[in-house]
Amino acid sequence: MGEVGYKTQAIDIETFSDVDLIKCGVYAYADSPAFEILLFAYSFDDEETKIIDLAQGEQLTEEIKNALSDVGIIKTAFNANFERTCLSKYMGVRLSPESWVCTAVQSAMLALPLSLEGVGAVLGLSEQKLKEGKDLIRYFCVPCKPTKTNGGRSRNLPCHAPEKWEQFKTYCIRDVDVEKGIRQKLHKFPIPESEMAFYRLDQEINDRGVLVDRELVEQSITCDLLHKDIVTNRAYEVTGLENPNSVSQLKGWLSERGVEIDSLSKGAVAELIEDADGEVLEALKLRLLMAKTSVKKYEAIERSVCSDGRVHGLLQFYGANRTGRWAGRLVQVQNLPQNHISDLELARSLVRRGQFEELELFYESTPNVLSELIRTAFIPKEGCRFIVADFSAIEARVLAWLSGEQWRLDVFATHGKIYEASASAMFGVPMEEITKGSPLRQKGKIAELALGYGGAVGALTSMGALAMGLSEEELPGLVSTWRNANPHITQFWWDVDEAAVRAVRERKETQVGLIRFQYASGILFAMLPSGRKLAYVKPRMGVNKYGRDGLTYEGVGENKKWERMDTYGPKLVGTSRDILAEAMMRLKKAGFSIVFHVHDEAVLEVPEGESSVEEVCRIMAEQPSWVHGLPLRADGYECQFYKPPFEGLQDETVYFNRKFPNGKEVEWTGDGV
């Protein structure tokens, strides 16, 4: 219990800033000199909610300030990162995430919506978030456009609309009450302590942020603008059009030259280029160049960077509430372009120095270069370097482990060449005959990437099978061949599906290998080997999108609306996230500073002369206590700016495996999977 005698403090605040919260994130938002807290609503131990009107001169009491600093008092909020970050700025000291509980995370763990309004509606709370809140926020919390009507002011204050201000205070109080109502509704489903530890780690990583090479960012944006001017001017010269970027004008121009086209999409233009020549060919190439967007992420970095030169808040804990994975925010580091430039440092230095003519001379496509340099905008602070470590083929390893596909586990416990081994098993060809550039390896690779979790022809197509040279006629056979080569995985899918259906129909616990299903309180829980539970709300049997009986549940669909969806066996499992989370906890305990992470990769900011890639990889590859018989492997490298994973970096890459069931420890160097 804390010093002021309370156990919990529910909080909601309303704030003002001239920085766009959605586009720039809460850290840059609160970092602005114009930032201020307008209202502070709170409730100790679920007592009546009170409000402090900071905008009109009221102050936080010492009792409240002590409670905010007291780690013995649990602070609760919906999206607690916002309240904690803003209050840290207000109080002039970083408030530790140690004593904060996020109701949004608790809701996400039950696969509920990620908004306060959405959760309140789904749970059917007696008190709902007030709908007029958006208008009030727009009025008081963001700058307004100066007009004659408002006297030329750029901001609305309480004195400009006293009645609205009183409504705003009611709105703020209501948000606390709704948050408390959600907590009460979900009291049977508290956040497990293990997940609370991961949440606190996540908050530490977001608070730390990552340093940005601002010179590279600024010069990249400038270079893109200059390049677009050159391309556009050339398009004017070639076509003679008033606006060569106009779809209708360019279609008409092409039609006059005997080229009829329904769409000027990237794919359609690329197809036309194959058979075009002369001025039509050049015009089409210019069209692709004008449409190429290479700096959106640079602009996102520029908007989001704080006064400390770092970008914070790149990841959202449990943002993918279907699986519990982290979701990317702001710059979307989970979706950064790959690097294929062999002389990456040269390209980077040319851009940083503003040597754009040389860049145009040395490289075929300036937009492509800028796009591939985005990763390198993230740099370690002075006196440090990045150590980057990534789990090798983690999804494939976990799937083999869960299903008991022994030949795959043997591959991962020895040479690790799963693409070659898969092709060998699929086509009955000795593995030594399957070289890195062979068509069979390509088929093995695309099959591995697309088919592991129940994917079929559609998955192969979306993963680029046709672009790799495979024909549509080959794809069904490739699916069958892969499934025949992996009978335990295929059977595991349908066993999982059957177990989930039985759990719903019979209202009893079922189990398939290490996965258990349990129906409770109108929710189907899939209990993973780690102990974490995936939730499926209001499950029942229904007709799926294929017209067959299948399991359906309520959740957030692709259109971000609450709706009924269907699922099946391969989609009901997800363990790799838990392995990464535990690995990051071990890295933290070993004293490493994680600046961000991408999929199954952790990026560490490590002082020069301390530690090594080998140490980081060994820590990553340690088996969690709940894992037995899963051969984990981590790959790593050092760099002075964030650069590609492992393609083309074999000489710098170190690979480690931990002990396997036979007690043997295997170490590799050289080419990765």
Short mmCIF file of C-alpha atoms in Angstrom, two decimals, residues 149 195 230 355 440 492 508 549 580 622 632 670:
data_model
loop_
_atom_site.label_atom_id
_atom_site.label_comp_id
_atom_site.label_asym_id
_atom_site.label_seq_id
_atom_site.Cartn_x
_atom_site.Cartn_y
_atom_site.Cartn_z
CA THR A 149 -15.41 35.29 -36.30
CA GLU A 195 2.65 -10.32 -19.41
CA ILE A 230 13.63 16.30 -62.85
CA GLN A 355 25.72 14.76 -53.71
CA LEU A 440 13.88 -26.84 -56.70
CA PHE A 492 -1.76 -31.16 -36.48
CA LYS A 508 -14.95 -28.99 -21.87
CA ASP A 549 -19.34 -25.58 -41.23
CA LEU A 580 10.97 -13.39 -28.50
CA GLU A 622 18.48 -20.09 -24.67
CA LEU A 632 16.52 -22.48 -31.28
CA GLY A 670 28.78 -18.90 -42.66
#
